Coordinates of C-alpha atoms in Angstrom, one line a residue:
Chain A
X11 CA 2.2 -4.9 50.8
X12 CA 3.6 -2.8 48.2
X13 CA 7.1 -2.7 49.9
X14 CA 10.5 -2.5 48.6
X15 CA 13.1 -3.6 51.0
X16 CA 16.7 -2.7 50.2
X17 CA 20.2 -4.2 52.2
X18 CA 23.0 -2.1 53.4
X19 CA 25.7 -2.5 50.5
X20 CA 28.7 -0.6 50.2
X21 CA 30.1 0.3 47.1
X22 CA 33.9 -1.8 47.5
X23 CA 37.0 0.7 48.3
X24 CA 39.6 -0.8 45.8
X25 CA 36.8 -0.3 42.7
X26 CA 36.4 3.4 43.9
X27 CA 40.2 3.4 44.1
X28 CA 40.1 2.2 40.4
X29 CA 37.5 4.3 39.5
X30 CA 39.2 7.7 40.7
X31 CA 42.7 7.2 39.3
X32 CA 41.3 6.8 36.2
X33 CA 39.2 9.6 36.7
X34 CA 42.5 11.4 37.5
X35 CA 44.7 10.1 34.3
X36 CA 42.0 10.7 32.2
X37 CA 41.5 14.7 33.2
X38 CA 45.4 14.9 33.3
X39 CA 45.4 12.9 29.8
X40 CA 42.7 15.3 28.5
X41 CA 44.3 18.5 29.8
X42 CA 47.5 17.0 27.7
X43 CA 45.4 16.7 24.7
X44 CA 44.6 20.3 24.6
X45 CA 48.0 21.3 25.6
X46 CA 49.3 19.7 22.9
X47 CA 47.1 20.5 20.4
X48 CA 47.8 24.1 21.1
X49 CA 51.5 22.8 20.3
X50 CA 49.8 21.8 16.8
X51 CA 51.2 18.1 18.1
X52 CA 49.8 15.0 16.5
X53 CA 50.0 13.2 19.6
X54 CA 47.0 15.1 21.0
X55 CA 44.7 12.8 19.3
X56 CA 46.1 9.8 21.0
X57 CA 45.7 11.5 24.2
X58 CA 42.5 12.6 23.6
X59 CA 41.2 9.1 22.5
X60 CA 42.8 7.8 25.8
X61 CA 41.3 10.6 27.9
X62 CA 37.7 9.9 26.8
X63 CA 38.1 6.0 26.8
X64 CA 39.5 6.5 30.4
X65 CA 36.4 9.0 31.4
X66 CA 33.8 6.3 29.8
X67 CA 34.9 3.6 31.4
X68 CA 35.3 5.2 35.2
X69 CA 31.3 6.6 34.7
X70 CA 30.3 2.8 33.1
X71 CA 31.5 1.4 36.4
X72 CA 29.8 3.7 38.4
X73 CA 27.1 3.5 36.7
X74 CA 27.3 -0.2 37.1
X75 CA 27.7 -0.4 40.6
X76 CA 25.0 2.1 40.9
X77 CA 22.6 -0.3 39.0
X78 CA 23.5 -3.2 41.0
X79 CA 22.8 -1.6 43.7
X80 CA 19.2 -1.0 43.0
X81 CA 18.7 -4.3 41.5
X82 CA 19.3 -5.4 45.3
X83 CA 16.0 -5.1 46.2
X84 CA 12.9 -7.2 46.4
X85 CA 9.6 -5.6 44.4
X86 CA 6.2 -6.9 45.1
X87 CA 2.9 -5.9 43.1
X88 CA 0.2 -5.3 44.4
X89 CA -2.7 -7.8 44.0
X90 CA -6.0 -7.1 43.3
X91 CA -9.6 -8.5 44.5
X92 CA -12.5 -8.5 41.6
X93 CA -15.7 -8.6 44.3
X94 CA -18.8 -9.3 41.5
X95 CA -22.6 -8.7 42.5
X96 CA -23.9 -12.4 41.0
X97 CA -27.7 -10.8 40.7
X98 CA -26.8 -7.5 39.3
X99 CA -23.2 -7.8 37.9
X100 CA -21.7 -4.8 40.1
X101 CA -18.1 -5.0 40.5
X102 CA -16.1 -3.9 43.1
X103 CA -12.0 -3.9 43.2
X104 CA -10.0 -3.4 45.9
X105 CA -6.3 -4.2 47.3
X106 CA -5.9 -8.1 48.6
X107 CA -6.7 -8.9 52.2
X108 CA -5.7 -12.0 54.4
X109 CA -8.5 -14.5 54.1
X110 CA -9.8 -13.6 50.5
X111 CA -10.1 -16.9 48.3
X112 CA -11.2 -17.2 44.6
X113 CA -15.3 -18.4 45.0
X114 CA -15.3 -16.6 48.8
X115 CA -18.6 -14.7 49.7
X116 CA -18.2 -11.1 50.5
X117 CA -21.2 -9.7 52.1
X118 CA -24.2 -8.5 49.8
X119 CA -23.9 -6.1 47.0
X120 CA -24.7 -2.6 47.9
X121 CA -27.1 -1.7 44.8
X122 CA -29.1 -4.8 44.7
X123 CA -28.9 -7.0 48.2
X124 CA -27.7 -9.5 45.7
X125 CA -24.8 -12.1 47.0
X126 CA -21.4 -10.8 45.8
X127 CA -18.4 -13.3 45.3
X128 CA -14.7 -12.8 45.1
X129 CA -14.6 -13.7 41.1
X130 CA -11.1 -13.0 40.6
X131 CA -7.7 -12.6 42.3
X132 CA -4.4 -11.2 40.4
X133 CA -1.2 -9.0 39.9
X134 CA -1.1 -6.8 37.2
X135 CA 2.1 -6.7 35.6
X136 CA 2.7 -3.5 33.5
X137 CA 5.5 -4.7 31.4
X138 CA 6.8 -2.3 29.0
X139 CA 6.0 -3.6 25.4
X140 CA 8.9 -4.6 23.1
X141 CA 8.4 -5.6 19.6
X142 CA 10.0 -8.8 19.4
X143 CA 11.2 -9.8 16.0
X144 CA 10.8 -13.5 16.7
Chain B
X10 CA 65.0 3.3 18.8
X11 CA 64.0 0.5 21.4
X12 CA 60.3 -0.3 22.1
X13 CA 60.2 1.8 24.9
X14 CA 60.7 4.9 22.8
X15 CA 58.3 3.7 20.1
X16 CA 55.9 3.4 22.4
X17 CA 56.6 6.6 24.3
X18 CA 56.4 8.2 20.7
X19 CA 53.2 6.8 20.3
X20 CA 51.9 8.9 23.5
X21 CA 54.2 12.2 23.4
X22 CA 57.1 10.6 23.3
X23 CA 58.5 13.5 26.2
X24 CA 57.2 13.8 29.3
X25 CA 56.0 12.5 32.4
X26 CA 52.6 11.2 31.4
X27 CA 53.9 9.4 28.2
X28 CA 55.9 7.4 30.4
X29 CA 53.3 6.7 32.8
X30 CA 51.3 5.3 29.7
X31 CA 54.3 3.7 28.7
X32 CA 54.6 1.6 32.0
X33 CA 51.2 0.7 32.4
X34 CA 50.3 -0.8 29.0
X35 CA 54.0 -2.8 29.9
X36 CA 52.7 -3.9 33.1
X37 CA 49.0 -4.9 31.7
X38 CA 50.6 -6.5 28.6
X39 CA 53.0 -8.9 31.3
X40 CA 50.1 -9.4 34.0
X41 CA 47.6 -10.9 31.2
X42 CA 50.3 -12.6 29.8
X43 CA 51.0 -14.8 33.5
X44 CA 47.8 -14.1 35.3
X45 CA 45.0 -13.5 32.7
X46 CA 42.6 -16.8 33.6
X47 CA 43.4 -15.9 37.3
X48 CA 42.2 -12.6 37.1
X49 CA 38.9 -14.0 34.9
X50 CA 38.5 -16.2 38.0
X51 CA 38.8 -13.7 40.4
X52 CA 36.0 -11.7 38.6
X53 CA 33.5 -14.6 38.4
X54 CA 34.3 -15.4 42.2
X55 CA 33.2 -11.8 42.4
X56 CA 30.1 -12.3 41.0
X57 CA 29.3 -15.1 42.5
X58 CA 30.0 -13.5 45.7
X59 CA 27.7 -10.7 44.5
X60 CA 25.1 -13.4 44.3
X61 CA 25.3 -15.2 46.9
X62 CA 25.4 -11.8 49.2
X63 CA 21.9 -11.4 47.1
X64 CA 20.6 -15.3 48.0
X65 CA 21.5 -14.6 51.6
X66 CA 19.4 -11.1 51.6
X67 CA 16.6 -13.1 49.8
X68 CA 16.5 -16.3 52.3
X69 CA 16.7 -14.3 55.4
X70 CA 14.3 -12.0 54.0
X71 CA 11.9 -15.2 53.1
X72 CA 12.8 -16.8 57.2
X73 CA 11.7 -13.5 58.5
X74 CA 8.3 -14.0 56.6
X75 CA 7.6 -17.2 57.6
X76 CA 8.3 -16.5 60.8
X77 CA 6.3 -13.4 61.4
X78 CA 3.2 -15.3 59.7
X79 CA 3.7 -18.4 62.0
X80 CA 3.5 -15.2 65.0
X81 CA 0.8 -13.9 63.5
X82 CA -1.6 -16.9 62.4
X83 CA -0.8 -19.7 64.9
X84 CA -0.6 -16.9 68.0
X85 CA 2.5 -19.2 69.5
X86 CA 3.0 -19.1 73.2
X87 CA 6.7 -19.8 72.5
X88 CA 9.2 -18.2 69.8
X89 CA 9.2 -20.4 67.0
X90 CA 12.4 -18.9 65.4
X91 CA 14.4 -22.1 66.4
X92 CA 11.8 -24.3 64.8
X93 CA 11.7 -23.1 62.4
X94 CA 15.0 -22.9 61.9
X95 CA 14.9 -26.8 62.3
X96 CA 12.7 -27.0 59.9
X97 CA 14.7 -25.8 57.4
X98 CA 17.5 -28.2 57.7
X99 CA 14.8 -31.3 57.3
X100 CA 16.3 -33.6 54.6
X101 CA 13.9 -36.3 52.8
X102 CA 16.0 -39.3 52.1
X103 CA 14.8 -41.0 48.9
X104 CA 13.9 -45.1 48.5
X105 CA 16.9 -47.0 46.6
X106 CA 16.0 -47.6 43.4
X107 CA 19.2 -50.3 42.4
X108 CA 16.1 -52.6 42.1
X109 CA 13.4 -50.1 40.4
X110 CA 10.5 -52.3 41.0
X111 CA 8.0 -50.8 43.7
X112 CA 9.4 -47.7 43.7
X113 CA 6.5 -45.5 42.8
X114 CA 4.7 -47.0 45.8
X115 CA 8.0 -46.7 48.2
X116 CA 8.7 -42.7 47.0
X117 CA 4.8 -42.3 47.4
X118 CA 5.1 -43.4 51.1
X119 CA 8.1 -41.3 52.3
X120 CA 6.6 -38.2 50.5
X121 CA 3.4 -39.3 52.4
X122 CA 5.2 -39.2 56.0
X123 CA 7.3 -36.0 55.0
X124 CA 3.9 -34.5 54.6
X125 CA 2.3 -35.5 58.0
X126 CA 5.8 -34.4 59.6
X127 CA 5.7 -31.3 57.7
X128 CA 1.7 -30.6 58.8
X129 CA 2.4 -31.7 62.5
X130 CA 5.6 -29.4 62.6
X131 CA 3.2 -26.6 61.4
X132 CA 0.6 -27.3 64.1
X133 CA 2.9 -27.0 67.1
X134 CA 4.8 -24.2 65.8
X135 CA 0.9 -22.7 65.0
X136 CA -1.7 -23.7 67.5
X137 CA -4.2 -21.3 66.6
X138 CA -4.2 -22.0 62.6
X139 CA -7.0 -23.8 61.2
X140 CA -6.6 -26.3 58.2
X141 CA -6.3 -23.8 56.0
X142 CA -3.6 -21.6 57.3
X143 CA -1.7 -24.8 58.2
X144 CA -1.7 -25.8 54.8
X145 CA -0.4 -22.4 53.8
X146 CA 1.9 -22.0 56.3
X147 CA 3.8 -25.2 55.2
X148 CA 3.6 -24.3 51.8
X149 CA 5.5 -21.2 53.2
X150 CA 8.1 -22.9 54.9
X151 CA 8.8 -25.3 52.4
X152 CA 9.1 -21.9 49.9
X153 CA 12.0 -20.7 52.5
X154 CA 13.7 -24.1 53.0
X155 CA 13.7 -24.4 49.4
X156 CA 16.0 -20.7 49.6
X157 CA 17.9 -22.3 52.7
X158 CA 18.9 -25.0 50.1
X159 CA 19.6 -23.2 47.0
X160 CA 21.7 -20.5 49.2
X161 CA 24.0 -23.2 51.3
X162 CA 24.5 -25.3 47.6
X163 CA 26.2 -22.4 46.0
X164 CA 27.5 -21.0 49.2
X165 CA 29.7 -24.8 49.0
X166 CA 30.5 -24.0 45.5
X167 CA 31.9 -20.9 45.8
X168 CA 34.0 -21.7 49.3
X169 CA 35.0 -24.6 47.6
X170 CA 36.4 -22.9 44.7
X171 CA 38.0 -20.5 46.7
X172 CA 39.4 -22.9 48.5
X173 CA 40.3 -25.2 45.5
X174 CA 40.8 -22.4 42.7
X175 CA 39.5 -24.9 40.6
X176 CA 38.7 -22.9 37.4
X177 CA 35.8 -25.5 36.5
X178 CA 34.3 -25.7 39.6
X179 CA 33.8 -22.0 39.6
X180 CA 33.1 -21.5 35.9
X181 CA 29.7 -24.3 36.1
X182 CA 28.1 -22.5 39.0
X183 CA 28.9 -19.2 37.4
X184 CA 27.5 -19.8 34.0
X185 CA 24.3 -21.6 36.2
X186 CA 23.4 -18.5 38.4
X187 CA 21.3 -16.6 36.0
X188 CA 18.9 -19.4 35.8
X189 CA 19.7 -20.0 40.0
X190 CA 18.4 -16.2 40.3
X191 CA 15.5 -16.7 38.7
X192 CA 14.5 -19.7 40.8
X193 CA 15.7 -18.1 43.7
X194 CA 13.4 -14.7 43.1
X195 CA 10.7 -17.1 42.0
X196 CA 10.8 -18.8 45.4
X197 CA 10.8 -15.5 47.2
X198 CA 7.6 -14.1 45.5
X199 CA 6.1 -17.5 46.1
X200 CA 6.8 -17.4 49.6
X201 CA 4.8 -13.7 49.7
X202 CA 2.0 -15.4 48.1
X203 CA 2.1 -18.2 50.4
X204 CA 2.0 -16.6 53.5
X205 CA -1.1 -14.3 52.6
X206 CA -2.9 -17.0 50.9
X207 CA -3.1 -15.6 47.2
X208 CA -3.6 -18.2 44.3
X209 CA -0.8 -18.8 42.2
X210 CA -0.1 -19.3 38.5
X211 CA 0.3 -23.1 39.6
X212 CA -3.5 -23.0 40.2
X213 CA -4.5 -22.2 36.9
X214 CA -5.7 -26.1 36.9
X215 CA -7.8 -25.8 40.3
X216 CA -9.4 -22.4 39.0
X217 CA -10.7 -23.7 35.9
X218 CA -11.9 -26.9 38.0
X219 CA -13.5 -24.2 40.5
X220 CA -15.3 -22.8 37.1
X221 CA -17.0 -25.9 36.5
X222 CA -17.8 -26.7 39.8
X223 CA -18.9 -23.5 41.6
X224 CA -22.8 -23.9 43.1
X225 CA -22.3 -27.9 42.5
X226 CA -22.7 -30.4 45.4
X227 CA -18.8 -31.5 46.6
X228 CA -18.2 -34.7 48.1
X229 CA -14.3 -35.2 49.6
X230 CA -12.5 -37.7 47.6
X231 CA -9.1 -39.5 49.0
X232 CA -7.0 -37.3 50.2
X233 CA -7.3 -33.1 50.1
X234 CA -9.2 -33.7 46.6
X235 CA -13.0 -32.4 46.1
X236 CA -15.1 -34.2 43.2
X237 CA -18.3 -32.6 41.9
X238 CA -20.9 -34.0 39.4
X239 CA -21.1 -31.6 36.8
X240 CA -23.6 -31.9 33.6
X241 CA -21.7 -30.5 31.2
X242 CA -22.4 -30.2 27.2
X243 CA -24.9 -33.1 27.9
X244 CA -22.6 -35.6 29.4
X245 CA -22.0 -36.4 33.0
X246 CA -18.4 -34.9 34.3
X247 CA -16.4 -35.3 37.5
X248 CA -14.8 -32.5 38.1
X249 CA -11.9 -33.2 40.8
X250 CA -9.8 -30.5 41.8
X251 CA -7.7 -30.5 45.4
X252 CA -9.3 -28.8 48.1
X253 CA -9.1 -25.0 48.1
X254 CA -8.6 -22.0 49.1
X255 CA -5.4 -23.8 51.5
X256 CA -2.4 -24.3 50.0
X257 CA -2.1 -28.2 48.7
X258 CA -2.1 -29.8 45.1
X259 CA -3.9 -33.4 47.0
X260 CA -3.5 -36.7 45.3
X261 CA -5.7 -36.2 42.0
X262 CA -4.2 -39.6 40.6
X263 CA -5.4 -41.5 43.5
X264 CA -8.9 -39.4 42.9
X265 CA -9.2 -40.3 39.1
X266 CA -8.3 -43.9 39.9
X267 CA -11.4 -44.3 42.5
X268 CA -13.9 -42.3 40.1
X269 CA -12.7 -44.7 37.5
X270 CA -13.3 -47.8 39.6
X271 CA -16.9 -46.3 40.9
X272 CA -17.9 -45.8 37.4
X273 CA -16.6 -49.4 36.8
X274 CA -14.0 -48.1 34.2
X275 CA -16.8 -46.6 32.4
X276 CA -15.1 -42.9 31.1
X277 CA -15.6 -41.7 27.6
X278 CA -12.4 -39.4 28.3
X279 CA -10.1 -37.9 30.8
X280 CA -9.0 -34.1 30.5
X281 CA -6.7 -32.7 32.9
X282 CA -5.9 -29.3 32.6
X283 CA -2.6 -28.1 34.3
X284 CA 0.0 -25.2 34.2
X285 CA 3.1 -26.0 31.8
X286 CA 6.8 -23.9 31.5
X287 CA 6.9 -21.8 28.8
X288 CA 9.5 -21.6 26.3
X289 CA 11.0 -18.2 26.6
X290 CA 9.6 -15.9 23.8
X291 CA 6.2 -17.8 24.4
X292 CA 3.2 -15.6 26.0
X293 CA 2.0 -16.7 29.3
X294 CA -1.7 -17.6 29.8
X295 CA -1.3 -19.3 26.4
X296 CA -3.4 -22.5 26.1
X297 CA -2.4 -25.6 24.2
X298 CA -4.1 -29.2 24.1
X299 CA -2.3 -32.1 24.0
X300 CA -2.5 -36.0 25.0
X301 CA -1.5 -37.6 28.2
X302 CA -1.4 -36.9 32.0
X303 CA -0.6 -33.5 32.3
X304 CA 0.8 -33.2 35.9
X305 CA 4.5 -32.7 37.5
X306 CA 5.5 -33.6 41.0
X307 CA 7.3 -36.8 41.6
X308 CA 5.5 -38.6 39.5
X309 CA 3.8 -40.7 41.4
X310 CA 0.3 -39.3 40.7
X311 CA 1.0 -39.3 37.1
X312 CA 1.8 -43.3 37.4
X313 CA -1.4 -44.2 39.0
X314 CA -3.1 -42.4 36.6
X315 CA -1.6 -43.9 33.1
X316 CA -2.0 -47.3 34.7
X317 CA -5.7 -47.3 35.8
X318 CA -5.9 -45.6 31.9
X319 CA -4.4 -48.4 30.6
X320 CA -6.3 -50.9 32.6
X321 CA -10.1 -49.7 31.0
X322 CA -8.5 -48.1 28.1
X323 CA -9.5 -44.7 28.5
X324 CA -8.4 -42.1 26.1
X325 CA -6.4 -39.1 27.9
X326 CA -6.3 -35.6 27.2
X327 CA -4.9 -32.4 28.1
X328 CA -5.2 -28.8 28.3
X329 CA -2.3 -26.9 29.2
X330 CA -1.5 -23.2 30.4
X331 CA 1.5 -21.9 29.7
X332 CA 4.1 -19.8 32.3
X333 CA 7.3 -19.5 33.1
X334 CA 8.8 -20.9 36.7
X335 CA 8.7 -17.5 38.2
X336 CA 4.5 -17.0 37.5
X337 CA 4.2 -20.7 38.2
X338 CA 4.6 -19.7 41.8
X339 CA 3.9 -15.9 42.5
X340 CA 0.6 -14.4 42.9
X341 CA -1.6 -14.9 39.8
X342 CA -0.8 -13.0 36.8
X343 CA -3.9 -11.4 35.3
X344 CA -3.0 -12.9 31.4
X345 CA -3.3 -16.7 33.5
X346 CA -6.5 -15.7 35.1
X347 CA -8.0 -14.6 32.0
X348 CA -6.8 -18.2 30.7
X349 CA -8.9 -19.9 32.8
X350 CA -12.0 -18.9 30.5
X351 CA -9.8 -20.0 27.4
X352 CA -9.2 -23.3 28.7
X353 CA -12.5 -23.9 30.0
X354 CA -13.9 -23.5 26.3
X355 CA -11.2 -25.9 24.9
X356 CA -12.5 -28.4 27.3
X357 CA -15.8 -27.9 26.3
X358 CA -15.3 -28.1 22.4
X359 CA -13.3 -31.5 23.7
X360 CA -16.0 -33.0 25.3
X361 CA -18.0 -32.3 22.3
X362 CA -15.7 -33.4 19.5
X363 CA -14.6 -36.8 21.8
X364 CA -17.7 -38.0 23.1
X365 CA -21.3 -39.2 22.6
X366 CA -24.2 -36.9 24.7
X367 CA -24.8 -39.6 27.8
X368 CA -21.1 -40.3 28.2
X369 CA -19.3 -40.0 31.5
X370 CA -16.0 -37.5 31.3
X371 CA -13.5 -37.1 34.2
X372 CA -12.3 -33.4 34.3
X373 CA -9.2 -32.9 36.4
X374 CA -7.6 -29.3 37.6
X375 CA -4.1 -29.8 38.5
X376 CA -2.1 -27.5 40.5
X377 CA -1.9 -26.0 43.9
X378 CA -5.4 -24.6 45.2
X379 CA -4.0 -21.9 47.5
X380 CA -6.6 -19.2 47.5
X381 CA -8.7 -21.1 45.1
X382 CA -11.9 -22.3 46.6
X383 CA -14.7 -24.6 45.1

C-alpha cells in the first residue's frame, strides 16, 4: 500500500537548450573575468557578476525541473489498525487490511481469551514542525 | 560615443563576448518591449500544461483503481472498463429553480434517483459485492468521476485559451489551480481510501456517534441511518448516525425528523456533531461548538431539519471538528481520531449544562460512515 507511482516525464529539449548556453556564456564570461583581471581591467567585475548570475540561474532551473519532477508522484501513508483486548486492555497494531471497520471483532485476545475490537483506524502524518509566528 | 559603445564599454568594451552581451541585452530589451505579456502567457499556458499533464496522471491513475477494485470485489464475468468509463460521463441535471418554491423536495428527488442509478450501475458492474462493498465502490467511482470532471474543465480552459489567446481566460484558471491541485490530490487519496474501505476525516461525526452507541440495541431508521437509545448523563439520547462500516452519509435529516415526531416533538436539544473546513493556520482535529444544523451536502437534509426544529421549537446545537478539504476525504488522520474523545466530552458537558436529568436529547453524527461501524 505504501506505493509511490511516478509518470514517464521528460525534461523539455528547448529548456535544456537554454540551460546549456547559459551554462556555456557563463564559463566563457567567467574565464573573461579572470583574464581580465589579470589585465588589472575593471571590467572583470562586471563579467564576473554576469558569470555567476548566469551559473545560478542555469542550476535553479535545473534544480527546478528536477523538483518538479519528483513532485509528480502520488504518496500514500500507510494506515494503521489499533486491535484492543476489551477484558484485559492488550493492544495490538498492525498495517490496514481489506475488510477492517472501526467497532469490527477480531478474533480473541491472545493473553486473556477476552473479545478484541478494532478501536481505532488512522494515518499518521509526520509533518515536520514549524514554528509558526501566527 | 553611440549607445552601442557605452554599452560595449560597460562589458569590455573590445572583443567578441562584449558584443555578444551587447546584442542580447538589445534583443531582450526590444522583445519585452513588443512581446512581454505574450511571453507571460506563454509561461502560464506552460504551467497549466504542467498541470493538466499532472490531473491526467492523477485521473487515470484514480480509473485504474476503481477499476481493478470493481475486478477484484464484484468478480465480473465481463470487463467493466467501458462501464465504467460510462459512468464517468454521467451528468445530474438539476430542477429549475426560476420558481424556488418546492425545490428542496424536487433536488431531493433527482439526487434520490442518481443514487439508485449510481447503486444499480455498481451492482451489474460488481455482482459478487455485498452492500457494503457496493456502497464503497460507488463512493469510489464517484471519487474518479469527480477527477474526470475537474481534469476535462481545465483541459477546456487551457485549449480554449490556446485557441483564443485570451489573456483573462488563461490568467483566472492559472491563478485557481493551486487550490484545483489540492482538490484534485484530495480526490485521489480519497479514492485510495475508498476502494479499501478506510474511514475518513468526513466520519469524524459517525465515529463519535459509534462511541455512544457501541454495545447499544440499533434499530434501522429511514434510509441507510442507524438510531440507538442511549442513557446518557441521566437523560435519554438517540444517537443516529448513517449505517457503517460502507461508504454512505444516509439521510440524518429525514432520521431526526421521525425521532422528533415519535417522541411527539418532545427533545430537550439537538446536537449534531460534524466535520467543518479549517481555516488555514488552524489545527486539524480542533473542536468547536456552535448553534445550528451542522451538516453540508445539498442542503436538503439541513432544510428538513431546521423546519421540523422550528415546528416544536427545539433548541439546536453543534459540535464541530475541524480539517481541511484534503483530510476531509483521505484516510483518517490520527489528530481527528483522537478528536473524537474531545468531542464526545463537549457533548456531554452540553447535555448537562442544556438539559434537566429525564429529558430526551437527539445526538446526530454527521459524515460519511465508510469503515465506521456501530
Amino acid at each position: 500500500m505504501d506505493e509511490e507511482e511516478k509518470p514517464v516525464r521528460r525534461l523539455s529539449s528547448i529548456v535544456l537548450i537554454i540551460i546549456v548556453v547559459v551554462l556555456a556564456l557563463s564559463a566563457s564570461a567567467l574565464y573573461q573575468a579572470i583574464d581580465l583581471y589579470l589585465k588589472q581591467d575593471v571590467a572583470s567585475g562586471y563579467y564576473l557578476l554576469i558569470g555567476f548570475l548566469g551559473l545560478a540561474f542555469s542550476i535553479y532551473m535545473l534544480l527546478q525541473t528536477r523538483r518538479r519532477m519528483r513532485r509528480f508522484a502520488l504518496k500514500t501513508t500507510p494506515v494503521t489498525t489499533t486491535i484492543t483486548c476489551q477484558k484485559c486492555d492488550f493492544k495490538n497494531l498492525r498495517e490496514f487490511e481489506r475488510g477492517d471497520f472501526i467497532l469490527k471483532e477480531a478474533g480473541s485476545c491472545t493473553k486473556c481469551d477476552g473479545t478484541m475490537l478494532i478501536s481505532a483506524i488512522y494515518r499518521e502524518l509526520k509533518e515536520k514542525v514549524k514554528e509558526e509566528r501566527f | 560615443m553611440d549607445p552601442s559603445q557605452i554599452l560595449g564599454a560597460q562589458f569590455g568594451g573590445e572583443g567578441p563576448l562584449g558584443w555578444i552581451f551587447q546584442v542580447i541585452f538589445t534583443l531582450l530589451f526590444i522583445v519585452m518591449i513588443f512581446y512581454g505579456q505574450r511571453i507571460q502567457m506563454y509561461v502560464m499556458i506552460r504551467e497549466i500544461q504542467g498541470s493538466l499533464i499532472r490531473l491526467r496522471f492523477i485521473r487515470d491513475k484514480g480509473v485504474k483503481t476503481a477499476i481493478d477494485t470493481i475486478k477484484e470485489i464484484g468478480k465480473p464475468e465481463t470487463d467493466p472498463t467501458e462501464r465504467v468509463y460510462q459512468f464517468l460521463e454521467y451528468v445530474t441535471i438539476l430542477p429549475q429553480s426560476m420558481d424556488p418554491a418546492g425545490i428542496v423536495w424536487k433536488l431531493e428527488h433527482i439526487l434520490d434517483i442518481r443514487e439508485d442509478r449510481f447503486k444499480d450501475e455498481v451492482r451489474l458492474m460488481a455482482p459478487s459485492a455485498d452492500e457494503t462493498n457496493v456502497n464503497n465502490l460507488e463512493n469510489t467511482l464517484e471519487a474518479a468521476a469527480a477527477l474526470n470532471i475537474i481534469y476535462k474543465v481545465i483541459r477546456h480552459f487551457y485549449i480554449l485559451g490556446k485557441k483564443t489567446l485570451s489573456l483573462y481566460i488563461i490568467m483566472q484558471i492559472q491563478m485557481l489551480l493551486p487550490l484545483i491541485m489540492r482538490e484534485a490530490e484530495a480526490y485521489s487519496s480519497a479514492l485510495k481510501a475508498f476502494s479499501y474501505g478506510q474511514p475518513i476525516g468526513d466520519g469524524a461525526g459517525p465515529l463519535v456517534a459509534a462511541k455512544l452507541m457501541h454495545g447499544r440495541r440499533k434499530k434501522k431508521i429511514e434510509k441507510d441511518c442507524v438510531v440507538a437509545k442511549v442513557p446518557l448523563e441521566g437523560r435519554t439520547t438517540y444517537v443516529i448516525k448513517a449505517e457503517g462500516p460502507g461508504g454512505n452519509v444516509g439521510k440524518p435529516g429525514e432520521a431526526i425528523k421521525r425521532v422528533i415526531e415519535e417522541t411527539d416533538g418532545k427533545v430537550a436539544t439537538i446536537i449534531m456533531i460534524d466535520a467543518a473546513l479549517k481555516l488555514e493556520g488552524e489545527k486539524p482535529g480542533e473542536v468547536a461548538e456552535g448553534v445550528g444544523a451542522a451538516i453540508g451536502g445539498p442542503g436538503t437534509e439541513q432544510y428538513k431539519i431546521e423546519e421540523s426544529i422550528l415546528k416544536y421549537k427545539i433548541p439546536i446545537h453543534a459540535v464541530i471538528i475541524k480539517e481541511d478539504i484534503g483530510d476531509a476525504v483521505s484516510p483518517m488522520r490520527k489528530e481527528i481520531f483522537d478528536a473524537a474523545e474531545v468531542a464526545i466530552d463537549r457533548v456531554k458537558r452540553l447535555i448537562r449544562e442544556k438539559t434537566k436529568e429525564g429529558d430526551v436529547v437527539i445526538i446526530a453524527g454527521i459524515g460519511n460512515s465508510i469503515g465506521v461501524g456501530q
